[in-house]
Every structure is written in structure tokens, then in C-alpha cells.
């Protein structure tokens, strides 16, 4: 049905204007940070910021990239993001699928156990003692295993699996598939929208890993990117050691802080285009029932 009436045109124009304004509210601040990070430090300190860099310089990024162990730390962050996300998704799928089957004895009890962890947990000290007793201190495994499953993501996945028709399982069994075959050959392929959405959630959480890294890691070679950037920020605020990084650190400190935001944000943003197609569908799952 064509909307050629004046009311329809006004409605569409209002929608486009609102969406454009919303997009600007999200894009402009980040663009401002990006422009400021490559602008001459003295202009940033004077507040002479424009929508395009003036006296463009990469000194702030050079300061970050020249930080000792930066390459190693960046590699650690990529490892825990990729491997940690894979482990989280594998465990989440293999736990959520059987729990979603009410015919399974104890399924409701296990679902309650998952939900219970959303409300209550042991706390910091028991978690630290558990990781220490397992011998995972100063290991990247301490950043992937203890928080491998997110209870909220689990509840979403369980609810989704319960909406899938049981006839799919029956057809799989008629073809001779076992439970693992049904899960990975039938259920997983048709669940890509929700799986892509949860993959993005897990990947962002792993990439931004900070508190656990500070608590479990003391070896600089095992630091994550967020921890290294925090240490660099502390160094920049200390005049006593600032000269060890750059002759102009006191002046470039403000641009380095902005460059930190770019360095810690852009890599994970590059993942989104590959998941956007499924992510848009996954966010709508459950909102409309046929």
C-alpha cells in the first residue's frame, strides 16, 4: 500500500529525521574523539577542535604502540576474545539445548540453578580462591573459564530452543542422527541469528575484560589491552616517569587518552559488520510470534 497522503509523508519524514538524529547522537561523539586523537596536542588543550583534524599528527598512537609489551598484550586480548568466545558459545549451546527439553529429568532444576546465579554469587574472595586453587593464576585461562557462561545469555538461548518445533528432532532421528547430530546439524544452523547475537555479546565482554585481569594476572606478559591502557594512563599522570615515554608526554597526555578510546574500541567494532545480518534478526527473536 502506497503512502502518498500528506500524513504519510509527514510520518515518514519524522521517522527519518528521528533516526538521523539518533544516529548523529551516537556517531558524532566518537568521531570527535577520533579527530581529537589525531589533532595536534596544543590545539586539543586549547579546545580548538573541529569536525576535521587540524595539524594532523599520530604522536598519541605512536606513544601507545611504543609502549613495552603492546604487541604481546594485544595478542593476549585477541586470544581471549576469539578462544574465550568460542568456549562460551560451545558450553552455552551444549547446556542450553538439553535444559530446554522439559522431558529431560531435572531440566527445570538445572534451569533454576542457572537463573539462581543471576541473583546470587559467591563473591570476589571465593572466586579468587577457586581460581588460585585450580592453578590458573597468571594464566589466560583464568580470563576465559571462570566466566565462560553468562546466565542471562543462557536464559535467552534456552527460551529460543524451546520455540523450535520438536518435529525437527523427530526428522533427525528418522535419518539416524543422535543427539549431537541433531544439535550441530539441525538446531545450530537454524539458530544462527540468536547465536550470532550472543557471540557478539560474549566477544564484547571478553574484549573489555579488565577486572578479572587485574585480579588474576600479575605477569605483564599476560596483561590484556584494557589493563595496559590503564597503566599507561597512570604513567601519563606521573611527571616522574612521563619522560620515559616521550619528551612531550605532559602535553600529549590528553590526546593519548583519546587515542586509548580509539584503540580499545575500533577492533571490536570491526567485528560487527560480519554479524550485522544475523544480529538484526537475533534482536527481534521472540518479539513476534506466528
Short mmCIF file of C-alpha atoms in Angstrom, two decimals:
data_model
loop_
_atom_site.label_atom_id
_atom_site.label_comp_id
_atom_site.label_asym_id
_atom_site.label_seq_id
_atom_site.Cartn_x
_atom_site.Cartn_y
_atom_site.Cartn_z
CA UNK A 1 0.00 0.00 0.00
CA UNK A 2 1.47 3.33 -1.08
CA UNK A 3 1.53 6.14 1.41
CA UNK A 4 1.03 9.21 -0.80
CA UNK A 5 -1.11 11.16 1.63
CA UNK A 6 0.26 14.22 3.38
CA UNK A 7 0.01 12.48 6.76
CA UNK A 8 2.01 9.52 5.44
CA UNK A 9 4.73 11.76 4.02
CA UNK A 10 4.96 13.71 7.29
CA UNK A 11 5.10 10.47 9.28
CA UNK A 12 7.91 9.06 7.11
CA UNK A 13 9.83 12.33 7.25
CA UNK A 14 9.52 12.37 11.04
CA UNK A 15 10.81 8.81 11.25
CA UNK A 16 13.81 9.56 9.04
CA UNK A 17 14.58 12.73 10.96
CA UNK A 18 14.36 10.93 14.30
CA UNK A 19 16.58 8.07 13.14
CA UNK A 20 19.09 10.53 11.66
CA UNK A 21 19.20 12.45 14.94
CA UNK A 22 19.67 9.23 16.90
CA UNK A 23 22.48 8.15 14.56
CA UNK A 24 24.16 11.54 14.92
CA UNK A 25 24.00 11.33 18.72
CA UNK A 26 25.93 8.06 18.50
CA UNK A 27 28.36 8.88 15.70
CA UNK A 28 29.34 12.49 16.41
CA UNK A 29 30.87 11.89 19.89
CA UNK A 30 33.01 9.01 18.64
CA UNK A 31 34.02 10.99 15.55
CA UNK A 32 35.00 13.89 17.79
CA UNK A 33 37.20 11.55 19.85
CA UNK A 34 38.79 10.14 16.69
CA UNK A 35 39.50 13.62 15.28
CA UNK A 36 40.91 14.84 18.60
CA UNK A 37 43.22 11.83 18.88
CA UNK A 38 44.99 12.77 15.62
CA UNK A 39 44.98 16.53 16.18
CA UNK A 40 47.99 18.45 17.46
CA UNK A 41 48.01 18.26 21.29
CA UNK A 42 48.24 22.02 21.85
CA UNK A 43 45.07 22.57 19.81
CA UNK A 44 43.22 19.94 21.82
CA UNK A 45 44.31 21.57 25.08
CA UNK A 46 43.14 24.94 23.76
CA UNK A 47 39.75 23.45 22.80
CA UNK A 48 40.22 24.27 19.12
CA UNK A 49 38.52 21.09 17.93
CA UNK A 50 36.76 20.90 14.58
CA UNK A 51 34.98 18.16 12.69
CA UNK A 52 38.19 17.52 10.75
CA UNK A 53 41.71 17.20 12.22
CA UNK A 54 43.88 20.30 12.09
CA UNK A 55 47.67 19.92 12.19
CA UNK A 56 47.21 16.17 11.99
CA UNK A 57 49.67 14.05 13.97
CA UNK A 58 49.91 10.42 15.09
CA UNK A 59 52.12 11.09 18.11
CA UNK A 60 49.43 9.85 20.52
CA UNK A 61 49.12 6.50 18.74
CA UNK A 62 52.91 6.20 18.48
CA UNK A 63 53.12 6.65 22.25
CA UNK A 64 50.65 3.80 22.75
CA UNK A 65 52.18 1.47 20.17
CA UNK A 66 55.70 2.11 21.52
CA UNK A 67 54.62 1.02 24.98
CA UNK A 68 56.59 -2.08 26.07
CA UNK A 69 54.73 -5.38 25.52
CA UNK A 70 51.99 -3.69 23.47
CA UNK A 71 52.13 -6.32 20.71
CA UNK A 72 52.14 -9.17 23.24
CA UNK A 73 49.28 -7.64 25.20
CA UNK A 74 47.24 -7.05 22.06
CA UNK A 75 47.85 -10.67 21.09
CA UNK A 76 46.62 -11.81 24.53
CA UNK A 77 43.44 -9.79 24.12
CA UNK A 78 42.76 -11.26 20.68
CA UNK A 79 43.34 -14.78 22.02
CA UNK A 80 40.94 -14.46 24.95
CA UNK A 81 38.36 -12.78 22.70
CA UNK A 82 38.43 -15.43 19.98
CA UNK A 83 39.09 -18.54 22.07
CA UNK A 84 37.03 -17.33 25.04
CA UNK A 85 34.04 -16.55 22.84
CA UNK A 86 34.28 -19.96 21.18
CA UNK A 87 34.40 -21.72 24.57
CA UNK A 88 31.50 -19.65 25.90
CA UNK A 89 29.31 -20.33 22.88
CA UNK A 90 30.13 -24.06 22.83
CA UNK A 91 29.34 -24.51 26.51
CA UNK A 92 26.24 -22.30 26.34
CA UNK A 93 24.76 -24.21 23.40
CA UNK A 94 25.55 -27.63 24.87
CA UNK A 95 23.98 -26.65 28.20
CA UNK A 96 21.00 -24.66 26.95
CA UNK A 97 19.81 -27.29 24.46
CA UNK A 98 19.25 -30.17 26.94
CA UNK A 99 17.82 -27.81 29.57
CA UNK A 100 15.27 -26.58 27.02
CA UNK A 101 13.83 -30.12 26.79
CA UNK A 102 11.23 -30.47 29.51
CA UNK A 103 11.18 -34.22 29.02
CA UNK A 104 14.70 -34.34 30.44
CA UNK A 105 14.65 -35.29 34.12
CA UNK A 106 15.82 -32.35 36.23
CA UNK A 107 15.67 -29.83 33.37
CA UNK A 108 13.63 -27.36 35.40
CA UNK A 109 16.01 -27.74 38.36
CA UNK A 110 19.02 -27.04 36.16
CA UNK A 111 17.27 -24.04 34.63
CA UNK A 112 16.60 -22.72 38.13
CA UNK A 113 20.26 -23.27 39.05
CA UNK A 114 21.28 -21.13 36.07
CA UNK A 115 18.77 -18.43 37.00
CA UNK A 116 19.89 -18.52 40.64
CA UNK A 117 23.41 -17.45 39.66
CA UNK A 118 21.93 -14.27 38.19
CA UNK A 119 20.67 -13.27 41.61
CA UNK A 120 23.42 -14.58 43.89
CA UNK A 121 27.10 -15.43 43.61
CA UNK A 122 29.95 -16.38 45.90
CA UNK A 123 31.68 -13.03 45.69
CA UNK A 124 35.18 -11.87 44.87
CA UNK A 125 37.16 -13.72 47.55
CA UNK A 126 35.70 -17.21 46.89
CA UNK A 127 36.17 -16.67 43.15
CA UNK A 128 39.79 -15.67 43.68
CA UNK A 129 40.47 -18.65 45.94
CA UNK A 130 38.85 -21.01 43.44
CA UNK A 131 40.95 -19.72 40.54
CA UNK A 132 44.08 -19.92 42.70
CA UNK A 133 43.33 -23.48 43.84
CA UNK A 134 42.86 -24.53 40.20
CA UNK A 135 46.32 -23.22 39.36
CA UNK A 136 45.08 -20.68 36.83
CA UNK A 137 46.72 -17.58 38.32
CA UNK A 138 48.75 -15.61 35.75
CA UNK A 139 47.15 -17.70 33.02
CA UNK A 140 44.89 -16.58 30.20
CA UNK A 141 42.60 -19.46 31.13
CA UNK A 142 41.62 -17.53 34.26
CA UNK A 143 40.03 -14.93 31.96
CA UNK A 144 38.08 -17.46 29.90
CA UNK A 145 37.00 -20.40 32.07
CA UNK A 146 35.50 -18.87 35.27
CA UNK A 147 33.12 -16.60 33.32
CA UNK A 148 32.62 -18.87 30.32
CA UNK A 149 28.83 -18.98 30.70
CA UNK A 150 26.69 -15.91 31.20
CA UNK A 151 23.42 -16.76 32.95
CA UNK A 152 21.42 -14.07 31.14
CA UNK A 153 22.61 -15.28 27.73
CA UNK A 154 21.80 -18.82 28.80
CA UNK A 155 18.20 -17.92 29.62
CA UNK A 156 17.80 -16.29 26.21
CA UNK A 157 19.19 -19.36 24.47
CA UNK A 158 17.03 -21.75 26.49
CA UNK A 159 13.91 -19.76 25.63
CA UNK A 160 14.83 -19.80 21.96
CA UNK A 161 15.44 -23.56 21.82
CA UNK A 162 12.03 -24.12 23.42
CA UNK A 163 10.37 -22.32 20.50
CA UNK A 164 11.80 -24.73 17.92
CA UNK A 165 9.34 -27.41 16.76
CA UNK A 166 10.01 -30.92 18.07
CA UNK A 167 9.31 -32.29 14.59
CA UNK A 168 12.81 -31.21 13.62
CA UNK A 169 14.25 -33.61 16.17
CA UNK A 170 11.94 -36.40 15.06
CA UNK A 171 13.03 -35.99 11.44
CA UNK A 172 16.66 -36.05 12.51
CA UNK A 173 16.20 -39.28 14.45
CA UNK A 174 14.43 -40.85 11.47
CA UNK A 175 17.54 -40.05 9.43
CA UNK A 176 19.69 -41.83 12.01
CA UNK A 177 21.18 -38.80 13.81
CA UNK A 178 21.98 -38.95 17.51
CA UNK A 179 21.52 -36.04 19.90
CA UNK A 180 24.82 -34.42 18.94
CA UNK A 181 23.99 -34.75 15.25
CA UNK A 182 20.58 -33.17 15.76
CA UNK A 183 22.11 -30.32 17.73
CA UNK A 184 25.00 -29.43 15.44
CA UNK A 185 23.49 -30.40 12.08
CA UNK A 186 19.92 -29.17 12.53
CA UNK A 187 19.47 -26.89 15.54
CA UNK A 188 22.64 -24.84 15.29
CA UNK A 189 22.29 -23.93 11.57
CA UNK A 190 18.72 -22.69 12.01
CA UNK A 191 19.71 -20.81 15.18
CA UNK A 192 22.35 -18.60 13.56
CA UNK A 193 20.57 -15.27 14.28
CA UNK A 194 20.43 -15.83 18.05
CA UNK A 195 23.87 -17.45 18.10
CA UNK A 196 25.40 -14.51 16.23
CA UNK A 197 23.80 -12.10 18.70
CA UNK A 198 25.15 -13.96 21.72
CA UNK A 199 28.55 -14.33 20.03
CA UNK A 200 28.74 -10.55 19.78
CA UNK A 201 27.75 -10.18 23.44
CA UNK A 202 30.41 -12.66 24.56
CA UNK A 203 33.08 -11.16 22.28
CA UNK A 204 32.50 -7.63 23.58
CA UNK A 205 32.65 -8.87 27.19
CA UNK A 206 35.91 -10.73 26.53
CA UNK A 207 37.47 -7.81 24.67
CA UNK A 208 36.64 -5.43 27.53
CA UNK A 209 37.95 -7.84 30.18
CA UNK A 210 39.52 -5.71 32.91
CA UNK A 211 38.52 -6.50 36.49
CA UNK A 212 39.33 -10.22 36.25
CA UNK A 213 42.63 -9.42 34.53
CA UNK A 214 43.63 -7.09 37.35
CA UNK A 215 42.60 -9.65 39.97
CA UNK A 216 44.12 -12.80 38.46
CA UNK A 217 47.06 -11.53 36.38
CA UNK A 218 50.27 -10.00 37.75
CA UNK A 219 52.66 -11.03 34.95
CA UNK A 220 52.98 -8.11 32.47
CA UNK A 221 53.28 -10.60 29.60
CA UNK A 222 49.75 -11.82 30.39
CA UNK A 223 48.09 -8.42 30.63
CA UNK A 224 45.08 -7.55 28.49
CA UNK A 225 44.77 -4.41 26.40
CA UNK A 226 42.48 -2.70 28.87
CA UNK A 227 44.93 -3.23 31.74
CA UNK A 228 47.87 -1.95 29.70
CA UNK A 229 45.96 1.18 28.68
CA UNK A 230 45.07 1.81 32.31
CA UNK A 231 48.71 1.52 33.32
CA UNK A 232 49.70 3.89 30.54
CA UNK A 233 47.08 6.35 31.76
CA UNK A 234 48.59 6.17 35.26
CA UNK A 235 52.06 6.73 33.83
CA UNK A 236 50.87 9.77 31.91
CA UNK A 237 49.65 11.34 35.13
CA UNK A 238 53.03 10.85 36.79
CA UNK A 239 55.57 13.52 35.84
CA UNK A 240 58.33 11.42 37.41
CA UNK A 241 58.10 8.67 34.78
CA UNK A 242 56.40 10.55 31.95
CA UNK A 243 59.72 11.42 30.31
CA UNK A 244 60.44 7.70 29.80
CA UNK A 245 57.72 7.52 27.15
CA UNK A 246 58.01 10.76 25.24
CA UNK A 247 59.65 14.14 25.53
CA UNK A 248 56.28 15.79 25.16
CA UNK A 249 54.15 13.48 27.30
CA UNK A 250 52.74 16.16 29.62
CA UNK A 251 51.35 17.93 26.57
CA UNK A 252 50.19 14.89 24.61
CA UNK A 253 48.58 13.22 27.63
CA UNK A 254 45.12 14.43 26.67
CA UNK A 255 45.39 13.12 23.10
CA UNK A 256 46.83 9.81 24.30
CA UNK A 257 43.76 9.33 26.47
CA UNK A 258 41.55 9.89 23.44
CA UNK A 259 43.71 7.57 21.34
CA UNK A 260 43.22 4.90 24.02
CA UNK A 261 39.48 5.05 23.42
CA UNK A 262 40.02 4.54 19.69
CA UNK A 263 42.50 1.68 20.13
CA UNK A 264 40.24 -0.16 22.57
CA UNK A 265 37.04 0.41 20.57
CA UNK A 266 37.77 0.16 16.84
CA UNK A 267 38.94 -3.51 16.72
CA UNK A 268 35.74 -4.84 18.27
CA UNK A 269 33.67 -2.50 16.08
CA UNK A 270 35.17 -4.17 13.02
CA UNK A 271 33.54 -7.45 14.07
CA UNK A 272 30.02 -6.05 13.90
CA UNK A 273 29.67 -5.85 10.07
CA UNK A 274 30.26 -9.60 9.81
CA UNK A 275 27.50 -10.33 12.33
CA UNK A 276 25.12 -7.47 11.47
CA UNK A 277 22.91 -9.56 9.19
CA UNK A 278 22.24 -12.18 11.85
CA UNK A 279 22.41 -9.70 14.74
CA UNK A 280 19.44 -7.68 13.45
CA UNK A 281 17.33 -10.84 13.23
CA UNK A 282 18.51 -12.15 16.59
CA UNK A 283 17.47 -8.98 18.40
CA UNK A 284 13.91 -9.44 17.08
CA UNK A 285 13.54 -13.08 18.08
CA UNK A 286 10.63 -13.58 20.38
CA UNK A 287 9.09 -10.19 19.65
CA UNK A 288 6.70 -11.60 17.04
CA UNK A 289 5.06 -14.98 17.29
CA UNK A 290 3.44 -16.65 14.32
#
